[in-house]
Coordinates of N, CA and C in Angstrom, one line a residue:
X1241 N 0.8 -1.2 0.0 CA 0.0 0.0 0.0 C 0.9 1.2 0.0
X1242 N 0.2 1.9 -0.7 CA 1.6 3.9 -0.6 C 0.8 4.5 0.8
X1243 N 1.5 5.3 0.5 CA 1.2 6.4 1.8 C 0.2 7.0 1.8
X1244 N -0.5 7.3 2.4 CA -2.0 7.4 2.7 C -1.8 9.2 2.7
X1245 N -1.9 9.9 1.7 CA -2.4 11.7 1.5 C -4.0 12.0 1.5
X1246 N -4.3 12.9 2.4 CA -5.4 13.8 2.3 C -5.5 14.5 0.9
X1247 N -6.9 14.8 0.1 CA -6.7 15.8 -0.6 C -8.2 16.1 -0.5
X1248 N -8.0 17.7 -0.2 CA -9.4 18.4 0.4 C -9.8 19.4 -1.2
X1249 N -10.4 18.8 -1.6 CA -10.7 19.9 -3.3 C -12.1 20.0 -3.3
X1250 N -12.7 20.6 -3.9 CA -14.0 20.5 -4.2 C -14.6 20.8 -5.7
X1251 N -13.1 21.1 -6.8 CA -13.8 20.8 -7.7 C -13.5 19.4 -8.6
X1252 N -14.8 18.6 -8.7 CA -14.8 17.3 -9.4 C -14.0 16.7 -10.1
X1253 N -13.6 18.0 -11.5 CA -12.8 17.6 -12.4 C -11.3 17.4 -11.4
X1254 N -10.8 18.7 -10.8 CA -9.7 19.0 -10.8 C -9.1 17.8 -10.0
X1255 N -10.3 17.4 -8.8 CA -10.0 16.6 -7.4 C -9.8 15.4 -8.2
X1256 N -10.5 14.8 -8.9 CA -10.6 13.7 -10.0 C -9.4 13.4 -10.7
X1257 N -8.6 14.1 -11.1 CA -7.2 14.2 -12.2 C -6.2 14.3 -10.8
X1258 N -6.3 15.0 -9.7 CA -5.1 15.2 -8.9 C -5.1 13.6 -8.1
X1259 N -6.4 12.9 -7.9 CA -6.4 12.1 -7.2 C -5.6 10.8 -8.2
X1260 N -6.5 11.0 -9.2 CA -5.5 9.6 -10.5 C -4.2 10.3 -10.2
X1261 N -3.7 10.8 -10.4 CA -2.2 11.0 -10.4 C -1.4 10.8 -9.6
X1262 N -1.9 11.4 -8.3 CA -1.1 10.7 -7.0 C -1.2 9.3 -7.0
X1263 N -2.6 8.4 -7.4 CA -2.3 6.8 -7.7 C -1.4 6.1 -8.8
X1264 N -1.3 6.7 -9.5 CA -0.3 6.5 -10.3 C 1.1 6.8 -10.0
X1265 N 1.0 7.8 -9.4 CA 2.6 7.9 -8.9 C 2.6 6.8 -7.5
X1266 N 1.6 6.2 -6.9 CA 1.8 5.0 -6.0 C 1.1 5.6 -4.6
X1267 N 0.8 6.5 -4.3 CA 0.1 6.9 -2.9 C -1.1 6.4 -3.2
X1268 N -1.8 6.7 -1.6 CA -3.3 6.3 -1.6 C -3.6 7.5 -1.3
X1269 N -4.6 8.2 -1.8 CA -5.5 9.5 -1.7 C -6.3 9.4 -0.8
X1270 N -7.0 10.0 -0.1 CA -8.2 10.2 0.5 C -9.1 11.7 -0.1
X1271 N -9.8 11.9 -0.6 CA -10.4 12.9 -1.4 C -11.4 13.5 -0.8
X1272 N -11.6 14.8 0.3 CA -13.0 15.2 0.2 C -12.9 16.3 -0.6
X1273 N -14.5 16.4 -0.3 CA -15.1 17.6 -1.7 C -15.5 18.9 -1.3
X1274 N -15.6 18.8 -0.1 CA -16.2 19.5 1.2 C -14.7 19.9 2.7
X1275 N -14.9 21.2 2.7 CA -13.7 21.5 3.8 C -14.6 21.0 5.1
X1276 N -14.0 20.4 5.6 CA -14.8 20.2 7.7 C -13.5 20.1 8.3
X1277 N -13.6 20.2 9.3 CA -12.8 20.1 10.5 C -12.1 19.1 11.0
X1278 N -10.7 18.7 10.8 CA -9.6 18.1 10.8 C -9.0 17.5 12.2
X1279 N -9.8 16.5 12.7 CA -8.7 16.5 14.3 C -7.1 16.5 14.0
X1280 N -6.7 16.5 15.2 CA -5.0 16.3 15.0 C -4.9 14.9 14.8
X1281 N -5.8 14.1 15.6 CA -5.9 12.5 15.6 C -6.2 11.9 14.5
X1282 N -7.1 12.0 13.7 CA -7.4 12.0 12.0 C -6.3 12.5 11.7
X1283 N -6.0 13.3 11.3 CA -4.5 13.8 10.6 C -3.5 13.3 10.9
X1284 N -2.7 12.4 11.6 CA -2.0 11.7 11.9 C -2.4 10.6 11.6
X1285 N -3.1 10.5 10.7 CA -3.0 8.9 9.9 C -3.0 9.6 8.2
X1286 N -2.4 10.3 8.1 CA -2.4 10.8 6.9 C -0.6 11.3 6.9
X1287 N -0.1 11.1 5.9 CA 1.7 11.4 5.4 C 1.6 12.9 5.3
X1288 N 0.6 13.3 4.7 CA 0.7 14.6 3.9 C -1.3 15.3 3.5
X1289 N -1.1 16.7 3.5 CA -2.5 16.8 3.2 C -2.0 17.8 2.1
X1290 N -3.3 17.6 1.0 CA -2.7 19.0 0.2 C -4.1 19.5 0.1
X1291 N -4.0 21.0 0.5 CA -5.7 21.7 1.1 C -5.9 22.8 -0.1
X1292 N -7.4 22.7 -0.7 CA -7.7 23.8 -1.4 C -7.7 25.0 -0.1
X1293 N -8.3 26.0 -0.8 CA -8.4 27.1 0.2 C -9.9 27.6 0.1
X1294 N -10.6 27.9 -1.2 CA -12.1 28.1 -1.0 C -13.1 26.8 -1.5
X1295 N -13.4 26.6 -0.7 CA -14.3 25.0 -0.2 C -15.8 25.9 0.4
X1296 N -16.1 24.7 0.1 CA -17.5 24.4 0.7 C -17.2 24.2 1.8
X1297 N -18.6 24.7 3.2 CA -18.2 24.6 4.4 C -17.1 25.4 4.9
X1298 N -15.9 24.6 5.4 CA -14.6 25.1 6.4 C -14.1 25.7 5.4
X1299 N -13.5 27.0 5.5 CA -12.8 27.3 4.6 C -11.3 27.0 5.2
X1300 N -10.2 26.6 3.7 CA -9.1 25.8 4.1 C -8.4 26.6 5.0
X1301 N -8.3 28.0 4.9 CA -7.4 28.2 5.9 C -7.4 28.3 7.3
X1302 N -9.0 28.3 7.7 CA -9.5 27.8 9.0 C -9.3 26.3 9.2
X1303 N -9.1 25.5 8.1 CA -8.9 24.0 8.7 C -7.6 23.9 9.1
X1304 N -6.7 24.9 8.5 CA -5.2 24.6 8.5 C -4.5 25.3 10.2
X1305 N -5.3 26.1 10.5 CA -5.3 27.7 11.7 C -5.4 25.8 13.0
X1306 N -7.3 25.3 12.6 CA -7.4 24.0 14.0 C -6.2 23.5 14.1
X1307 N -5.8 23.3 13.0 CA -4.4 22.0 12.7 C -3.4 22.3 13.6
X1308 N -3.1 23.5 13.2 CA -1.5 23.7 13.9 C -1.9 24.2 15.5
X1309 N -3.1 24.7 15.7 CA -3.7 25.0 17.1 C -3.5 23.9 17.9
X1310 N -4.0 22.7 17.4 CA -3.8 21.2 17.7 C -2.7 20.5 17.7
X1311 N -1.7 21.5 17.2 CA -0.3 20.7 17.4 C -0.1 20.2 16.6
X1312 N -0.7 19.3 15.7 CA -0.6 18.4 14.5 C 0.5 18.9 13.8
X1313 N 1.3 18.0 13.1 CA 3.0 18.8 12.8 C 2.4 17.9 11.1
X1314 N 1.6 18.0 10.9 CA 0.9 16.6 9.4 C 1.7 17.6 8.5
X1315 N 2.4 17.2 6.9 CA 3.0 18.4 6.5 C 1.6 18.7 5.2
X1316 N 1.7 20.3 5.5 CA 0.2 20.3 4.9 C 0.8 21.2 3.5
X1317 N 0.2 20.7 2.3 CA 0.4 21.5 0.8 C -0.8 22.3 0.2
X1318 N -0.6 23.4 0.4 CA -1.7 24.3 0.0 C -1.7 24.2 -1.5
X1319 N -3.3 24.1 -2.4 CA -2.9 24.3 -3.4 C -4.0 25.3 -3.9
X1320 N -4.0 25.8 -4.6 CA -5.1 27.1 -4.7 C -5.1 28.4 -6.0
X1321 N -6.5 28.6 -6.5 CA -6.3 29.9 -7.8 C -5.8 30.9 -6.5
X1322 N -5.6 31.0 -5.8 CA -5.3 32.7 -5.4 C -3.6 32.7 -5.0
X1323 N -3.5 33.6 -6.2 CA -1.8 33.7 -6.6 C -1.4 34.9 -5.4
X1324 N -2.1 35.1 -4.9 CA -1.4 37.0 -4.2 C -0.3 36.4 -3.2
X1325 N 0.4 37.5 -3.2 CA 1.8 37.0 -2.3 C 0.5 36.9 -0.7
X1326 N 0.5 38.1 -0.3 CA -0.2 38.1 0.9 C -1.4 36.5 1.5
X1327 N -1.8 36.0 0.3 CA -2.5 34.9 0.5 C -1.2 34.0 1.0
X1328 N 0.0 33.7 -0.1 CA 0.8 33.0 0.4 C 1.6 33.1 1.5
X1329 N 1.6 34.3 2.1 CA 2.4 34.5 3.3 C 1.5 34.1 4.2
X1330 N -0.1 34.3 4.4 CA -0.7 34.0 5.6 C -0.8 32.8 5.3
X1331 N -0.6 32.1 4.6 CA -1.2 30.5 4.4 C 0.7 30.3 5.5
X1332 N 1.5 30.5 4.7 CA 2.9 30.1 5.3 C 2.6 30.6 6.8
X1333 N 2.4 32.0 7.4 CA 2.2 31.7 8.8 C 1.6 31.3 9.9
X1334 N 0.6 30.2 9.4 CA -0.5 30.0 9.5 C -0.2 28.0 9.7
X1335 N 1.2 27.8 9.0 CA 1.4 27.0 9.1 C 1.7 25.8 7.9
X1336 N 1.3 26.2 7.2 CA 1.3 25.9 5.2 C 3.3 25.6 5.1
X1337 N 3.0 24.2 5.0 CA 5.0 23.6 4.3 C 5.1 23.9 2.9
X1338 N 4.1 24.4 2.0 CA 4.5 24.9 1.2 C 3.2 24.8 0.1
X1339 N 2.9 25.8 -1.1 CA 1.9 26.7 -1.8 C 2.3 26.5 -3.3
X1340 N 1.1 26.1 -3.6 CA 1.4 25.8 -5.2 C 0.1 26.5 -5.6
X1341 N 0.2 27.1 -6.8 CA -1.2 28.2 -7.7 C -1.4 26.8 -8.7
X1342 N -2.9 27.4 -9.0 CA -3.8 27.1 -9.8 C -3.2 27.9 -10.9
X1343 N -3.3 27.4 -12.3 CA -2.7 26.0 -12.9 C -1.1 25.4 -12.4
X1344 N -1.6 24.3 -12.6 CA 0.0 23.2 -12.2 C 0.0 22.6 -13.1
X1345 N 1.4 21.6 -12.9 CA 1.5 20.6 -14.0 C 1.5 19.5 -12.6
X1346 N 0.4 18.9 -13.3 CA 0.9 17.1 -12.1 C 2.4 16.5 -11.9
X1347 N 2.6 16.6 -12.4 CA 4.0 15.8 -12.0 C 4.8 17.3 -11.5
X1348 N 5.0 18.2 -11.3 CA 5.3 19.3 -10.2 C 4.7 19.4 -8.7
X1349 N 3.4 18.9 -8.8 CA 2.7 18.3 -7.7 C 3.1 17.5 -7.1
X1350 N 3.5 16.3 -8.0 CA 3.8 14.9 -7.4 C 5.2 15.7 -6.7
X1351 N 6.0 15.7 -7.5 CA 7.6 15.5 -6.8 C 7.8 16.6 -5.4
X1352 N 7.1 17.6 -5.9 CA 6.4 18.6 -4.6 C 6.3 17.6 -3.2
X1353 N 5.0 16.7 -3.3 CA 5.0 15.6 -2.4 C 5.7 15.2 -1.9
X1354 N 6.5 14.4 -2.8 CA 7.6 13.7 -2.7 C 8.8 14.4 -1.6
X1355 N 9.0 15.6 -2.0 CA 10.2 16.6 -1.2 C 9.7 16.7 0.4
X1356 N 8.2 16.8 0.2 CA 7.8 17.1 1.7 C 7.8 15.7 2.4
X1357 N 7.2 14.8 2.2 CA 7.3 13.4 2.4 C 9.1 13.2 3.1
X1358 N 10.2 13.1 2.1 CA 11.5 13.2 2.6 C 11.6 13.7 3.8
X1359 N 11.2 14.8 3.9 CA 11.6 15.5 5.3 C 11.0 14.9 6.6
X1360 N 9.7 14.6 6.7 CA 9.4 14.3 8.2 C 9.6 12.7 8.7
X1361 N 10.3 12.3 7.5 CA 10.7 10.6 7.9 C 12.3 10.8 8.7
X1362 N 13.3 11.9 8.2 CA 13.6 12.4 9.1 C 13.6 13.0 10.6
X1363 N 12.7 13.8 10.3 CA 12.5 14.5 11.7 C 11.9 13.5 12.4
X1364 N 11.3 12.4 12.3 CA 10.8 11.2 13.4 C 11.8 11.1 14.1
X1365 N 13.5 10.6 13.4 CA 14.1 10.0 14.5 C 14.6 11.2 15.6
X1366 N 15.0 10.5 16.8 CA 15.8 11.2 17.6 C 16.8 12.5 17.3
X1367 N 17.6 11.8 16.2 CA 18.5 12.5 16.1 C 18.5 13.2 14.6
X1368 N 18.5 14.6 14.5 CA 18.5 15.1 13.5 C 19.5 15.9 13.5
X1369 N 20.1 15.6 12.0 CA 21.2 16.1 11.2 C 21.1 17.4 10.5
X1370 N 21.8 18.0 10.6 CA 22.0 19.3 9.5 C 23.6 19.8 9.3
X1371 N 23.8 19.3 8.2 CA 25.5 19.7 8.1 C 26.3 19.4 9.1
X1372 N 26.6 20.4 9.6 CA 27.8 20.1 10.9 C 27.0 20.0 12.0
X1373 N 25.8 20.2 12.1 CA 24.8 20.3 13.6 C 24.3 19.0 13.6
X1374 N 24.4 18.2 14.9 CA 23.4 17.2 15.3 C 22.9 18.0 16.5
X1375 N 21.4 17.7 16.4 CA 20.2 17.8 17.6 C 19.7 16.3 18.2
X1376 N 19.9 16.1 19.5 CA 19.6 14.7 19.9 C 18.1 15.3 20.7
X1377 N 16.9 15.0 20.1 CA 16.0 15.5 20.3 C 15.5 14.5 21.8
X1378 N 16.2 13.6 21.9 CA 15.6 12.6 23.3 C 16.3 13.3 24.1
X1379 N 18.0 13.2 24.3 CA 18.7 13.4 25.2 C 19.1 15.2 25.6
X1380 N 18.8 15.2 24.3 CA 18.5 17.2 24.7 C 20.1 17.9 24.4
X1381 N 20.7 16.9 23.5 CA 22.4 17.3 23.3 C 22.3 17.8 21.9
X1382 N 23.4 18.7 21.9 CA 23.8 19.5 20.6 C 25.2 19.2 20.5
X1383 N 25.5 19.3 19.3 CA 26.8 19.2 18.2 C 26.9 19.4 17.6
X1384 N 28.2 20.6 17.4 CA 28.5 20.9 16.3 C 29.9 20.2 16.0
X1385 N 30.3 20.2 14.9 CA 31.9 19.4 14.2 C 31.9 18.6 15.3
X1386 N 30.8 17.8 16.2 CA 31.1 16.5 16.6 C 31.5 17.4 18.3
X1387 N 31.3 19.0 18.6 CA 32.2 19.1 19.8 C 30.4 19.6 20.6
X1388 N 30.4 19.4 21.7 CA 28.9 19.4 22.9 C 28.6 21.1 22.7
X1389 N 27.5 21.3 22.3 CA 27.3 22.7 22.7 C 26.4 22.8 23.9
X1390 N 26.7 23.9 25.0 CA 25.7 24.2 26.0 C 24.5 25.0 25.7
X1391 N 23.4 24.3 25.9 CA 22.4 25.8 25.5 C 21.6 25.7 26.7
X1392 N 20.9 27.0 27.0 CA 19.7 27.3 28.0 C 18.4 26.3 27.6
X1393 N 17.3 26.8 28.9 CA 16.4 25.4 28.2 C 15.7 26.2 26.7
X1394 N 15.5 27.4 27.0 CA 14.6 28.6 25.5 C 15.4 28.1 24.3
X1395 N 17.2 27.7 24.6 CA 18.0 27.8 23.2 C 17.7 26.5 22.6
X1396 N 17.5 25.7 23.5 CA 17.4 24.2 23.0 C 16.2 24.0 22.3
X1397 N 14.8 24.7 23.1 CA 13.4 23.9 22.3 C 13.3 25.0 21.1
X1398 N 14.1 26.0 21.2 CA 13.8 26.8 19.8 C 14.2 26.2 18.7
X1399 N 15.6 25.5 19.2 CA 16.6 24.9 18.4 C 15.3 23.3 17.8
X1400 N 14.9 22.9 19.1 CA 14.4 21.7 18.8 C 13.3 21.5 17.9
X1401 N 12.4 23.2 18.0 CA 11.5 23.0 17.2 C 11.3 23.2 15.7
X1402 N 13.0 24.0 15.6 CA 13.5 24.2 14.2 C 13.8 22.4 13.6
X1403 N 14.4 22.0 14.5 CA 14.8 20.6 14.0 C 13.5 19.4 13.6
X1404 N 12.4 19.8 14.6 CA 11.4 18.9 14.0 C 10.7 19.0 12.4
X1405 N 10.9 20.4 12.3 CA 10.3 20.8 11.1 C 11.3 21.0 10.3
X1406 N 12.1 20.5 10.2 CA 13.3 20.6 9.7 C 13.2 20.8 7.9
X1407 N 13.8 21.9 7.4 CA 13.8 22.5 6.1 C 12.5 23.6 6.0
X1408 N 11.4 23.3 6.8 CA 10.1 24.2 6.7 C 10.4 25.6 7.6
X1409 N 9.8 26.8 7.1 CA 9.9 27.8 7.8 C 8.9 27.7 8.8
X1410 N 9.1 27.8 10.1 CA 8.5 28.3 11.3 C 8.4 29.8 11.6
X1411 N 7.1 30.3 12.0 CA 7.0 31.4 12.3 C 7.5 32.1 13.5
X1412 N 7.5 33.3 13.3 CA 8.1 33.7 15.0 C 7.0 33.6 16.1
X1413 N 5.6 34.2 15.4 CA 5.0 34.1 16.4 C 4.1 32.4 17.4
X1414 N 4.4 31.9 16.0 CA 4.4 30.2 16.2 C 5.2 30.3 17.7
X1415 N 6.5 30.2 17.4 CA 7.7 29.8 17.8 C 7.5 30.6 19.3
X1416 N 6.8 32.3 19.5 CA 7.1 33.0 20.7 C 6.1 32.3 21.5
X1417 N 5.2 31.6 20.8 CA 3.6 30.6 21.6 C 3.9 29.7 22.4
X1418 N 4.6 29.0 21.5 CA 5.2 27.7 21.6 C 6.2 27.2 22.5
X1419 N 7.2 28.2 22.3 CA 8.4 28.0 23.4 C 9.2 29.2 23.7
X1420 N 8.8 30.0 24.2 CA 8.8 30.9 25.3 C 8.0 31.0 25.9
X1421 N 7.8 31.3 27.8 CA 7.0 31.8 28.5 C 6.2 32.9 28.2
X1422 N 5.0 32.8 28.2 CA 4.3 33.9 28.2 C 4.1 34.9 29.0
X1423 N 4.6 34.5 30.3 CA 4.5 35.4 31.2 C 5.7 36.0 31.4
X1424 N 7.0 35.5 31.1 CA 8.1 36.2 31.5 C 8.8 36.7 30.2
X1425 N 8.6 36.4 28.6 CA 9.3 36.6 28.0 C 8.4 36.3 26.8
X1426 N 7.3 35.9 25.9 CA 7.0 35.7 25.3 C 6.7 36.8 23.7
X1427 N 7.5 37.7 24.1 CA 7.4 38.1 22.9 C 8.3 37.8 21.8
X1428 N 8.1 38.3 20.7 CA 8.4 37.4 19.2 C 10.1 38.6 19.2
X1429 N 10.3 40.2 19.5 CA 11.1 40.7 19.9 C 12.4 39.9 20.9
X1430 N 12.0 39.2 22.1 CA 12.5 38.3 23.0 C 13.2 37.0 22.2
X1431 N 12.3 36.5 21.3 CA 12.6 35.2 20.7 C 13.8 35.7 19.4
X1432 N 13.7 36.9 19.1 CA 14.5 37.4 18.2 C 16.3 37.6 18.9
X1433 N 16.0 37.7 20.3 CA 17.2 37.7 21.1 C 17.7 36.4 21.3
X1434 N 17.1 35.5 21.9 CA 17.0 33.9 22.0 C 17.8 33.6 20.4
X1435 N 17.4 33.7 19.4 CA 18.1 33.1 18.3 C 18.9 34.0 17.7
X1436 N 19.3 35.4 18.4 CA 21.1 35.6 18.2 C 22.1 35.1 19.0
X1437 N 21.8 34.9 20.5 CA 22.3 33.8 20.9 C 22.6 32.5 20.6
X1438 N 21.5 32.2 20.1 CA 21.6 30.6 19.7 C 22.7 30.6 18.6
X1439 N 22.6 31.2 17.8 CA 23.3 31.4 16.7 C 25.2 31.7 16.8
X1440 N 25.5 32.1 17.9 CA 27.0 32.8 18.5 C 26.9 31.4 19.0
X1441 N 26.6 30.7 19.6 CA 26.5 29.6 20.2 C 26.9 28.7 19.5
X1442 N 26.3 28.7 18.4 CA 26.2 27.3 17.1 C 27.1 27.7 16.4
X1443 N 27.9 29.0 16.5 CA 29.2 29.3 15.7 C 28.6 29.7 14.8
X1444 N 30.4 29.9 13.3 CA 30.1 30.0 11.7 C 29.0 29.0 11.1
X1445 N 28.3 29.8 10.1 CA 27.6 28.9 8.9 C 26.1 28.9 9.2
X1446 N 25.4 29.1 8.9 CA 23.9 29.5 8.5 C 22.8 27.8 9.0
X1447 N 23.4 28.0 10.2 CA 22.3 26.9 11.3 C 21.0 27.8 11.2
X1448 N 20.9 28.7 11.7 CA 19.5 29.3 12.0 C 19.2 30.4 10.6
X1449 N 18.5 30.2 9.7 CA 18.2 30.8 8.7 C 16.9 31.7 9.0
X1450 N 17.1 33.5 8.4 CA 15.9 33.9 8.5 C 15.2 33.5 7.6
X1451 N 13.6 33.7 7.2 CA 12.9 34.0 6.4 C 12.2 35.0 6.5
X1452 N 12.6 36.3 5.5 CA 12.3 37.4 6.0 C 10.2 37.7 5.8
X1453 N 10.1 38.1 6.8 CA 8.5 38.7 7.0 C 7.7 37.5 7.2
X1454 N 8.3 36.3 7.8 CA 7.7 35.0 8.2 C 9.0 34.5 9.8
X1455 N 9.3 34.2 9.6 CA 10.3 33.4 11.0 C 12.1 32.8 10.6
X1456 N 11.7 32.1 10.8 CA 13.3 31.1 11.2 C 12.6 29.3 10.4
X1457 N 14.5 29.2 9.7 CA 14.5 27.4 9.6 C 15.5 27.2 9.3
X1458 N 15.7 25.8 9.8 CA 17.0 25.5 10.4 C 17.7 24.9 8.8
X1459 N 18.8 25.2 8.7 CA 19.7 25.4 7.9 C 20.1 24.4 7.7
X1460 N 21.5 24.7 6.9 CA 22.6 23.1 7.0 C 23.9 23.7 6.9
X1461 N 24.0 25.2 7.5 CA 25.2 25.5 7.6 C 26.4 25.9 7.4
X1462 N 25.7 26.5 5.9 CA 26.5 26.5 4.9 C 26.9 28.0 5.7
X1463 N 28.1 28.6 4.6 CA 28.9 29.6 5.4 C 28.0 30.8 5.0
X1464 N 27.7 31.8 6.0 CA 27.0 32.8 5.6 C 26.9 34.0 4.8

């Protein structure tokens, strides 16, 4: 059996041709036609979802907003007619691994897949690689060129949460939610200090990558 993708479309033709194609490239589809409401728990029997955005019912980017509210880390592919950058930035901080416009070519789709699929078979294990950085996400150790780095607990789950999503941009304000205190430090300003630190910490080479007017993702190091 392939890997079991979501695809949330509503129009017949289009949902109909995207769904043959992902079978042909070997996945199993699941097809609704209709946007509803997504547990985290349902979504985690799914590899990948790829979400329209105006649906019947839920509209997608309210299904995508429950998702990441819910913690669900599922890697979600937005695919959608609305080309406007601003669409694609809120869909990205919103939580969106990555945004494809209406028209596509299917097999741009497929290998699209494919790329996101690669990444979170990584991020499962323990230990995630990037260039010269290992993150031991069990034991809570860092390495660079193989030597221990010390970090605070804020440097580590910043670090760690760049590592689970490893290649995808995380948002700041995700990120100031998520792991900083709200009461003592949670602002996205604060988290901006947290990963210049982190960064002097982790030495030369582009570990913590900006994305400008969205957040941070974790790199591989290359020299900056």
């Amino acid at each position: 059996m392939g890997e079991r993708l979501l695809l949330i479309e509503d129009d017949p033709q289009l949902g109909a041709q995207i769904s043959g194609c992902l079978e042909r490239a070997g996945f199993e589809p699941t097809w609704w036609t209709v946007g509803r409401p997504l547990p985290p728990s349902e979504a985690s029997t799914y590899r990948l979802v790829i979400l329209d955005l105006m649906l019947p019912g839920t509209y997608g980017l309210d299904i995508l907003r429950e998702l990441r509210e819910g913690s669900s880390d599922v890697p979600v592919l937005v695919l959608s007619a609305r080309n406007d950058t601003a669409d694609k930035v809120r869909a990205l901080k919103l939580g969106a691994d990555d945004y494809m416009t209406k028209p596509f070519w299917p097999e741009e789709l497929v290998e699209r897949v494919r790329a996101r699929l690669r990444r979170p078979m990584l991020q499962r294990q323990s230990l995630v690689e990037a260039g010269s950085l290992q993150v031991d996400l069990d034991s809570r150790e860092v390495r660079v060129l193989g030597k221990p780095v010390e970090l605070t607990r804020v440097e580590f789950d910043l670090l760690a949460a760049l590592a689970r999503r490893r290649g995808a941009s995380v948002t700041r304000q995700w990120l100031a939610e998520h792991v900083l205190d709200p009461e003592r430090e949670g602002t996205e300003r604060t988290l901006d200090v947290h990963v210049s630190r982190l960064r002097r910490k982790l030495g030369p080479g582009k570990h913590i990558e900006t994305v400008w007017g969205i957040g941070y993702r974790l790199g591989e190091g290359e020299d900056p």
